[in-house]
XYZ file of C-alpha atoms in Angstrom:
596
model
C 148.233 28.157 123.653
C 150.751 25.341 124.505
C 151.881 22.279 122.145
C 150.322 18.936 124.451
C 147.564 16.283 124.544
C 144.956 18.622 126.208
C 142.358 16.952 128.935
C 139.544 17.463 131.087
C 141.549 19.077 133.293
C 143.038 22.034 130.791
C 139.382 22.825 130.639
C 139.288 23.992 133.835
C 142.956 25.827 133.634
C 142.171 27.132 131.006
C 138.948 28.409 132.129
C 140.334 29.621 135.655
C 142.987 31.460 133.554
C 140.843 33.446 131.631
C 138.452 34.679 134.411
C 139.320 33.235 137.696
C 135.975 34.376 139.912
C 133.339 34.180 136.771
C 134.766 30.859 137.300
C 134.750 30.144 141.102
C 131.704 32.100 141.382
C 129.437 29.457 138.908
C 131.319 26.216 140.946
C 130.545 27.272 144.191
C 126.681 27.809 142.944
C 126.783 24.619 140.567
C 128.403 22.061 143.738
C 125.655 23.465 146.248
C 122.802 22.610 143.546
C 124.197 18.808 143.751
C 124.527 19.345 147.834
C 121.067 21.322 148.405
C 118.150 18.358 146.837
C 120.043 15.722 149.813
C 119.185 18.536 152.363
C 115.850 19.443 150.816
C 114.870 15.812 151.457
C 116.086 15.325 155.128
C 114.243 19.571 155.470
C 111.039 18.572 154.010
C 110.942 15.041 155.843
C 110.958 17.250 159.469
C 108.508 19.333 157.823
C 105.826 16.784 156.409
C 106.453 14.568 159.668
C 105.988 18.166 161.688
C 102.832 19.154 160.268
C 101.675 14.898 160.873
C 102.014 15.557 164.097
C 100.624 19.343 164.810
C 97.498 17.338 162.886
C 97.500 14.934 165.681
C 97.961 17.083 167.925
C 101.174 15.845 168.718
C 102.594 18.748 168.662
C 101.487 22.756 169.066
C 101.429 24.928 165.534
C 104.601 26.548 165.884
C 106.608 23.653 165.738
C 106.575 24.413 161.876
C 107.620 27.592 161.917
C 111.634 26.116 161.874
C 111.040 23.600 159.054
C 109.264 25.773 156.917
C 111.034 28.604 156.943
C 113.928 26.449 156.244
C 112.366 24.817 153.347
C 111.097 27.930 152.029
C 115.171 29.975 152.735
C 116.424 26.794 150.839
C 113.630 27.116 147.690
C 115.045 30.493 147.419
C 118.594 30.482 147.262
C 118.014 28.020 144.955
C 115.486 30.179 142.439
C 117.636 33.276 143.073
C 121.212 31.533 142.905
C 119.734 30.007 139.478
C 119.096 33.516 138.394
C 121.913 35.417 139.688
C 124.523 32.913 137.982
C 122.897 33.393 134.233
C 124.549 37.206 134.381
C 127.946 34.941 135.525
C 127.679 33.324 132.841
C 127.473 36.304 130.933
C 130.643 37.988 131.923
C 132.573 33.939 132.178
C 131.528 33.991 128.238
C 132.782 37.335 127.242
C 135.942 36.786 129.830
C 136.720 32.924 127.611
C 136.040 35.601 123.994
C 138.758 37.842 125.031
C 141.446 35.017 126.122
C 140.336 32.079 124.280
C 139.166 32.847 120.919
C 142.134 35.595 120.249
C 144.448 32.834 121.599
C 142.689 30.464 118.736
C 142.622 33.872 116.234
C 146.511 33.964 117.051
C 147.670 30.614 116.608
C 146.227 30.621 113.082
C 147.824 33.749 111.877
C 150.806 32.086 113.569
C 150.251 29.159 111.589
C 152.491 28.415 108.233
C 151.252 29.540 105.166
C 151.447 25.560 103.578
C 148.325 25.226 105.946
C 146.440 28.325 104.308
C 145.654 26.035 101.105
C 145.073 22.247 102.951
C 141.543 21.325 102.850
C 141.775 19.244 105.841
C 143.613 21.464 108.192
C 141.288 24.360 107.112
C 138.227 21.766 107.617
C 140.029 21.055 111.465
C 140.066 25.034 112.079
C 136.485 25.697 111.035
C 135.609 23.012 113.916
C 137.384 24.788 116.609
C 137.006 28.975 115.466
C 133.285 28.461 115.550
C 132.215 30.567 119.055
C 135.171 28.377 120.463
C 134.436 30.674 123.585
C 131.188 29.603 124.067
C 132.329 25.744 123.734
C 135.032 25.836 126.398
C 132.068 27.394 128.572
C 129.751 24.540 127.803
C 132.170 22.303 128.360
C 133.398 23.708 131.369
C 129.643 23.839 132.767
C 129.220 20.263 131.635
C 131.777 19.545 133.685
C 130.403 20.725 136.792
C 126.746 19.919 135.796
C 128.292 16.430 135.983
C 130.012 16.862 139.500
C 126.859 18.225 140.560
C 124.198 15.217 139.794
C 127.124 12.881 140.884
C 127.013 15.205 144.209
C 122.836 14.742 144.272
C 123.420 10.998 143.931
C 125.511 10.608 146.385
C 123.441 12.483 148.985
C 120.270 10.434 147.832
C 122.486 7.344 147.920
C 123.725 8.182 151.331
C 120.369 8.708 152.759
C 118.735 5.181 151.465
C 121.993 2.970 152.587
C 120.950 4.208 156.353
C 117.851 2.448 155.393
C 117.036 0.530 152.776
C 120.667 0.004 151.638
C 119.817 -2.529 148.723
C 118.036 0.335 146.855
C 121.109 2.307 146.510
C 122.963 -0.531 145.392
C 119.829 -1.061 142.350
C 120.433 3.024 141.507
C 123.873 2.365 140.929
C 123.996 -0.434 138.768
C 121.360 1.524 136.412
C 123.517 3.923 136.272
C 126.439 2.625 135.077
C 125.471 1.567 131.449
C 122.739 5.069 130.944
C 126.814 6.243 131.600
C 128.253 3.996 128.956
C 125.182 5.131 126.491
C 126.270 8.470 126.685
C 129.703 8.199 126.560
C 129.393 5.864 123.409
C 126.751 8.658 122.013
C 129.248 11.830 122.563
C 132.185 10.416 120.667
C 129.448 9.345 117.605
C 128.050 13.124 117.371
C 131.062 14.730 117.462
C 132.296 11.707 115.144
C 129.000 13.455 112.531
C 130.457 16.394 113.158
C 133.644 16.225 112.377
C 131.802 14.387 109.584
C 129.881 16.786 108.245
C 131.862 20.187 108.684
C 133.272 20.369 105.150
C 129.243 20.490 104.049
C 128.423 23.076 106.384
C 131.530 25.100 104.773
C 129.759 24.233 101.184
C 126.360 25.440 102.222
C 127.672 27.900 104.021
C 129.663 29.349 100.742
C 127.009 28.730 98.653
C 124.492 30.827 101.344
C 126.848 34.080 100.946
C 126.296 33.488 97.380
C 122.392 33.091 97.569
C 122.784 36.006 100.338
C 125.255 38.456 99.765
C 126.069 41.392 97.980
C 129.013 40.436 95.554
C 126.885 37.979 93.648
C 123.693 40.371 93.327
C 124.317 41.274 89.677
C 124.893 38.495 88.103
C 122.145 36.313 90.783
C 120.023 39.339 88.748
C 121.698 38.452 85.510
C 122.597 35.043 84.825
C 119.502 33.691 86.922
C 120.704 31.412 88.371
C 119.401 31.665 91.677
C 117.744 27.980 91.611
C 120.165 26.263 90.493
C 122.450 27.069 93.465
C 119.227 26.731 95.905
C 119.099 23.344 94.846
C 122.793 22.789 95.099
C 123.049 24.444 98.847
C 119.860 21.995 99.852
C 121.616 18.899 98.335
C 124.511 20.042 101.030
C 122.494 21.444 103.691
C 120.504 17.440 103.443
C 123.114 15.741 103.951
C 124.560 16.984 107.066
C 120.953 17.214 108.161
C 120.906 13.648 107.113
C 123.763 12.675 108.746
C 123.329 14.465 112.379
C 119.608 13.684 112.531
C 120.695 9.560 112.125
C 123.208 9.980 115.662
C 121.165 12.029 117.840
C 117.640 9.512 116.340
C 120.107 6.391 117.723
C 121.472 8.122 120.693
C 117.816 9.676 121.864
C 116.278 5.988 120.983
C 119.191 4.623 123.302
C 118.783 6.742 126.149
C 115.268 6.654 126.832
C 114.921 3.192 126.808
C 117.533 3.724 129.639
C 115.309 6.375 131.311
C 111.720 4.066 131.144
C 114.027 1.396 132.699
C 115.045 3.424 135.190
C 111.660 4.951 135.717
C 109.887 1.508 136.294
C 112.538 0.002 138.223
C 112.317 3.323 140.220
C 108.461 3.302 140.751
C 108.923 -0.639 141.597
C 111.191 0.569 144.734
C 109.089 3.385 146.089
C 106.600 0.273 146.020
C 109.074 -1.736 148.141
C 109.474 1.315 150.488
C 106.306 1.104 152.113
C 107.283 -1.766 153.757
C 109.800 -0.125 155.493
C 107.233 2.806 155.959
C 104.742 0.061 158.014
C 108.220 -1.342 160.099
C 108.599 1.925 161.419
C 112.158 1.667 160.124
C 111.259 5.082 157.016
C 109.012 8.078 158.768
C 106.624 9.459 156.657
C 107.442 12.230 156.119
C 111.083 10.682 154.700
C 109.166 8.168 152.696
C 106.902 10.872 149.961
C 110.551 12.867 150.422
C 112.659 9.803 149.408
C 110.142 8.941 147.127
C 109.811 12.606 145.434
C 113.797 12.327 145.893
C 114.093 9.257 143.470
C 112.128 9.942 140.913
C 113.739 13.560 140.301
C 116.757 11.147 140.021
C 115.474 8.855 137.284
C 114.228 12.201 135.015
C 118.053 13.529 136.082
C 119.553 9.863 135.370
C 117.409 9.176 132.000
C 117.963 12.731 130.984
C 120.324 15.552 132.600
C 122.641 12.591 133.561
C 123.228 10.941 129.949
C 123.216 14.728 128.088
C 126.164 15.379 130.372
C 127.769 12.724 129.990
C 127.078 12.940 126.571
C 128.082 16.725 125.787
C 131.577 16.267 127.736
C 132.542 13.185 125.186
C 132.089 15.331 122.714
C 134.211 18.404 124.086
C 137.345 15.823 124.617
C 137.041 14.786 120.819
C 137.272 19.037 120.820
C 140.016 18.572 122.942
C 141.582 15.701 120.788
C 140.525 18.770 118.178
C 142.291 21.328 120.285
C 145.241 18.995 120.419
C 146.122 18.378 116.299
C 145.627 22.397 116.226
C 147.649 23.051 118.695
C 150.630 20.788 117.453
C 150.501 22.940 113.363
C 153.715 24.620 113.157
C 153.892 28.258 113.350
C 156.209 30.501 111.117
C 158.027 32.544 113.727
C 157.994 36.075 114.264
C 154.435 35.488 112.238
C 152.617 38.491 113.878
C 155.076 40.529 114.429
C 154.935 44.514 112.482
C 157.417 45.036 109.871
C 160.941 46.901 111.093
C 160.413 50.234 111.226
C 163.118 51.110 108.512
C 163.918 47.640 107.367
C 166.459 47.156 105.132
C 167.431 47.844 101.483
C 167.428 45.512 99.336
C 170.050 45.802 96.834
C 170.288 42.795 95.213
C 167.488 40.025 95.030
C 169.571 36.853 93.503
C 167.474 33.436 93.045
C 169.896 30.779 92.506
C 168.804 27.531 90.813
C 165.255 27.252 93.236
C 163.006 24.885 92.544
C 159.547 23.953 94.249
C 156.664 22.191 94.872
C 153.659 22.900 96.581
C 153.073 20.816 99.464
C 151.238 17.842 99.192
C 151.503 17.512 95.404
C 154.677 16.206 93.157
C 154.494 18.326 90.553
C 157.146 21.458 90.225
C 155.872 24.287 89.517
C 159.685 26.395 89.368
C 162.559 24.165 88.741
C 166.140 25.145 88.755
C 164.727 28.901 87.659
C 167.734 31.773 88.277
C 167.883 35.250 87.827
C 168.916 38.179 89.134
C 167.819 41.568 90.653
C 169.396 44.794 91.198
C 168.721 47.996 93.285
C 166.261 50.683 92.004
C 165.350 49.064 88.759
C 162.328 47.956 87.274
C 161.421 43.548 85.663
C 158.096 42.394 84.598
C 157.759 38.897 85.276
C 155.022 37.011 82.307
C 153.984 33.573 81.537
C 150.905 31.687 80.552
C 148.948 30.607 84.098
C 150.473 28.132 85.895
C 153.970 29.401 85.206
C 155.057 30.422 88.195
C 155.041 33.860 89.069
C 152.370 34.455 92.055
C 154.600 31.569 93.800
C 158.264 34.013 93.206
C 156.531 36.555 95.186
C 154.891 34.152 97.946
C 158.881 32.932 98.179
C 159.906 36.544 98.041
C 157.823 37.434 101.168
C 158.458 34.064 102.516
C 155.323 32.911 102.961
C 157.697 29.638 102.096
C 160.149 28.403 103.287
C 160.302 24.767 101.733
C 162.129 25.183 98.623
C 165.235 23.794 97.196
C 168.535 26.118 95.616
C 169.078 29.314 97.558
C 167.059 33.251 97.893
C 170.027 35.838 98.497
C 168.997 39.542 100.299
C 171.756 40.947 99.694
C 173.932 37.834 99.333
C 172.636 37.003 102.790
C 169.901 33.365 103.216
C 166.720 34.730 102.862
C 166.151 31.663 105.329
C 168.492 33.510 107.681
C 166.356 36.626 108.273
C 163.260 36.716 110.313
C 159.193 37.228 109.205
C 159.527 40.981 110.561
C 163.178 42.530 108.666
C 161.408 40.134 105.350
C 158.139 42.429 105.637
C 160.062 45.612 105.769
C 161.665 45.039 102.883
C 158.651 44.296 100.772
C 154.629 45.764 99.555
C 152.565 43.399 97.785
C 149.812 44.447 96.146
C 147.704 41.052 94.880
C 145.465 40.610 92.425
C 142.968 38.876 95.067
C 143.558 41.592 97.191
C 142.198 42.370 100.987
C 138.905 44.962 100.957
C 138.618 46.403 104.654
C 135.237 47.626 105.789
C 137.370 50.827 107.966
C 137.799 54.629 106.553
C 139.579 55.342 102.828
C 142.536 57.114 105.268
C 142.692 54.005 107.231
C 142.640 51.779 104.320
C 145.717 53.120 102.378
C 147.147 53.637 106.281
C 147.542 50.046 106.999
C 150.531 49.887 104.028
C 152.757 51.681 106.163
C 151.377 50.635 109.713
C 153.947 51.687 112.062
C 153.445 55.696 111.347
C 150.120 55.763 110.962
C 149.404 57.785 113.866
C 151.920 60.583 112.237
C 150.197 63.527 110.780
C 153.371 63.641 108.270
C 151.345 60.571 106.647
C 148.259 62.737 105.019
C 150.631 64.653 102.749
C 151.723 61.210 101.792
C 148.274 59.823 101.407
C 147.330 62.926 99.398
C 150.454 61.878 96.837
C 149.379 57.577 96.580
C 145.780 59.201 95.780
C 146.852 61.713 93.673
C 149.448 59.494 91.566
C 146.722 56.272 91.594
C 143.889 58.930 90.095
C 141.641 58.609 92.293
C 141.891 62.494 93.784
C 138.003 63.170 92.295
C 136.259 59.953 93.845
C 137.410 60.623 97.212
C 136.595 64.504 96.379
C 133.105 63.771 96.113
C 132.101 60.794 99.550
C 130.287 62.341 102.048
C 133.538 62.716 104.295
C 135.930 62.828 101.786
C 139.107 60.653 103.581
C 137.655 59.056 106.659
C 134.034 57.658 104.968
C 133.830 54.198 105.630
C 134.559 51.701 102.807
C 131.662 49.101 101.965
C 128.362 48.833 103.873
C 128.643 47.997 107.220
C 128.687 50.769 108.246
C 125.278 52.725 107.739
C 127.243 55.999 105.890
C 129.477 53.326 105.001
C 130.195 53.945 100.552
C 131.050 51.563 98.299
C 133.820 51.689 95.451
C 134.032 50.054 91.933
C 136.624 47.119 91.486
C 138.791 49.487 89.652
C 138.915 51.655 92.782
C 139.307 48.842 94.970
C 142.203 48.352 93.813
C 143.361 52.050 93.446
C 143.231 51.722 97.143
C 145.428 49.308 97.286
C 148.099 49.661 95.050
C 148.155 53.272 97.493
C 148.975 51.088 100.379
C 152.181 50.188 98.259
C 153.171 53.673 97.490
C 153.195 54.780 101.195
C 154.841 51.722 102.638
C 158.877 52.938 103.630
C 159.743 48.859 102.024
C 162.358 48.978 98.762
C 160.481 46.293 96.911
C 157.055 47.048 95.663
C 154.906 44.077 93.878
C 152.432 44.772 91.680
C 151.092 41.282 91.191
C 148.035 41.279 88.540
C 146.196 43.939 91.296
C 144.821 45.880 87.419
C 142.567 43.384 86.228
C 139.488 45.780 86.508
C 140.669 47.833 84.950
C 141.296 48.501 80.752
C 144.666 47.622 79.562
C 145.583 51.809 78.407
C 144.714 52.559 82.345
C 146.183 49.657 83.397
C 149.437 50.026 81.370
C 149.248 54.255 82.837
C 148.914 53.700 85.948
C 151.784 51.598 85.499
C 153.883 53.544 84.394
C 152.194 56.888 87.636
C 153.691 54.108 89.948
C 157.129 53.789 88.120
C 157.374 57.202 88.280
C 156.630 57.311 91.918
C 158.857 54.404 92.800
C 162.155 55.909 91.292
C 165.375 54.090 94.093
C 162.729 51.587 94.622
C 163.353 48.157 93.432
C 159.981 46.954 91.265
C 158.522 44.204 89.662
C 155.306 43.846 87.765
C 153.453 40.820 86.924
C 150.756 40.325 83.780
C 149.377 38.572 81.225
C 149.456 42.167 79.633
C 151.844 43.709 78.093
C 151.633 46.796 77.919
C 153.557 48.391 80.908
C 156.920 45.720 80.649
C 157.950 48.551 78.570
C 159.235 49.943 81.473
C 161.012 46.939 83.028
C 164.567 47.501 82.348
C 164.338 43.914 82.539
C 161.610 41.511 81.827
C 162.057 37.580 82.436
C 159.503 35.192 80.282
C 158.939 31.834 82.524
C 157.797 29.423 81.041
C 157.844 25.405 82.919
C 159.090 26.959 85.606
C 161.618 28.217 84.205
C 163.010 31.349 82.726
C 163.074 30.788 78.528
C 163.520 33.970 78.006
C 164.880 37.457 78.965
C 165.795 40.790 77.939
C 165.111 44.027 77.405
C 161.441 44.950 75.213
C 162.773 45.075 72.022
C 165.729 42.513 72.675
C 162.529 40.009 73.491
C 160.918 41.191 70.264
C 164.232 40.647 68.157
C 164.262 37.257 68.562
C 160.612 36.852 67.750
C 159.700 33.813 70.801
C 157.663 33.142 73.181
C 157.395 37.028 74.189
C 156.971 38.389 70.545
C 153.978 36.447 69.957
C 152.394 36.949 72.879
C 152.514 40.849 72.824
C 151.955 40.864 69.075
C 148.842 38.744 69.946
C 147.522 41.851 72.397
C 148.756 45.263 70.627
C 145.432 45.690 68.964
C 144.837 46.548 72.897
C 146.732 49.103 72.901
C 146.766 51.048 69.406
């Protein structure tokens, strides 16, 4: 995706680049579709005039064979090509899905992390990423259809101008205001789409709450279906009313223009009777032209305006596309981690301050600490104290911080993202559930070596450490069992079991720094403490960071950092912190009963 201002020409360029053959076939069909009506007028006029002459006895019956054959051939071509092009249309959409949709998805994957939490950007992305291949194909067809319509108008005008020049001028004068109305209507329609996008996201989320599996238990227990349904209806109605208001206004204007056009066309048809009486037009040409004029009326009052309206929407879509591609990317965002990353000998924060983009509140303030290779550390503190923010800075998700972060005495900004990925593995509280096999779920933690046979032993060791081997043994296909309910034989897991799978990914990773950011919230405190202890054992010679509200795991750490107001307010071993009877001691004492 190039960073530039996209125009209608780019619609043609992108479509041809994705599938030159299918684009060319559709273009040829659309262009002939615009030329054929003019040819048909001439052929039908010839057929009618010949039939009249035969009826008068001026020509023999055999003279009708050529005109009727040509008319039939033209009709047959129009019908057959219209049917065959549907297949080509589907193939073009598939090609655009493979290329254009992938390009949009890759761009989203490369965006800097600061955009992930920006509502305006996600409204923009939601408009662009919803069936982008359909939108692009539709825009391409709209351009070709518009060209086809103009060719059709030009053809009829060319016939008329040689016979009744003023009729051609009248048609042109009628077309201009209708096109202007259509352009304004298209712009208004896309503005409405932008306005309702945030409401669409809300009611789609509420729809998932009402229908999805994740909330089914709470729906049954708390009985909140009616209340959520009312909220869904409210958001849906806002969307519907905005769109209906715009569409009704545009529709009324277009149809009003169509009525005027039909009235003028009727008058023009009546006026054309005199040229027939004066032998300036043949009867066949008169009938054919009048039929063509009424077809043209229908086309100008609806099809032309519809195409211009849709093309105007496409122009607004291109503006959104231009804004989207201009968003900053994270360098090397989509590259795989290095197969063997650099070992982290030391990690140091030096007076680091950070506030999230678009806010004035500092989450971290002059934060300083040092971590050494092979040791176990814990970060504790109240919500909002900056624990998770630290992990996001260590893993390079955010770069706009003040101060320095040094890895092996080298500024973190001097490492590329592939290098940072290979150094760290993280299990977050809101870890992802992948509806693939158990084996593939775990192998995602070491993506570079997932095909190696030696990984089998690593997987077995990981599931043993996290104490989930009994669960896996009971699954129908053991490690090859698909998780989730997408596949027919898929199996779902409990929240705690999913968390253990996520931790297994971290265990098989070859990274030298392992971070557990409260991933055990679904476990009871004692199970959590035991799991951390097992994780510590398997992470020997690895640097580990434990982040948790519950302090049972902190006893395993060589050094504990207590965070408050974005900085370290206490640090030391468990015993040292308990002895000073500060913030940590109070937190631990309040939880002591959990571990008895």
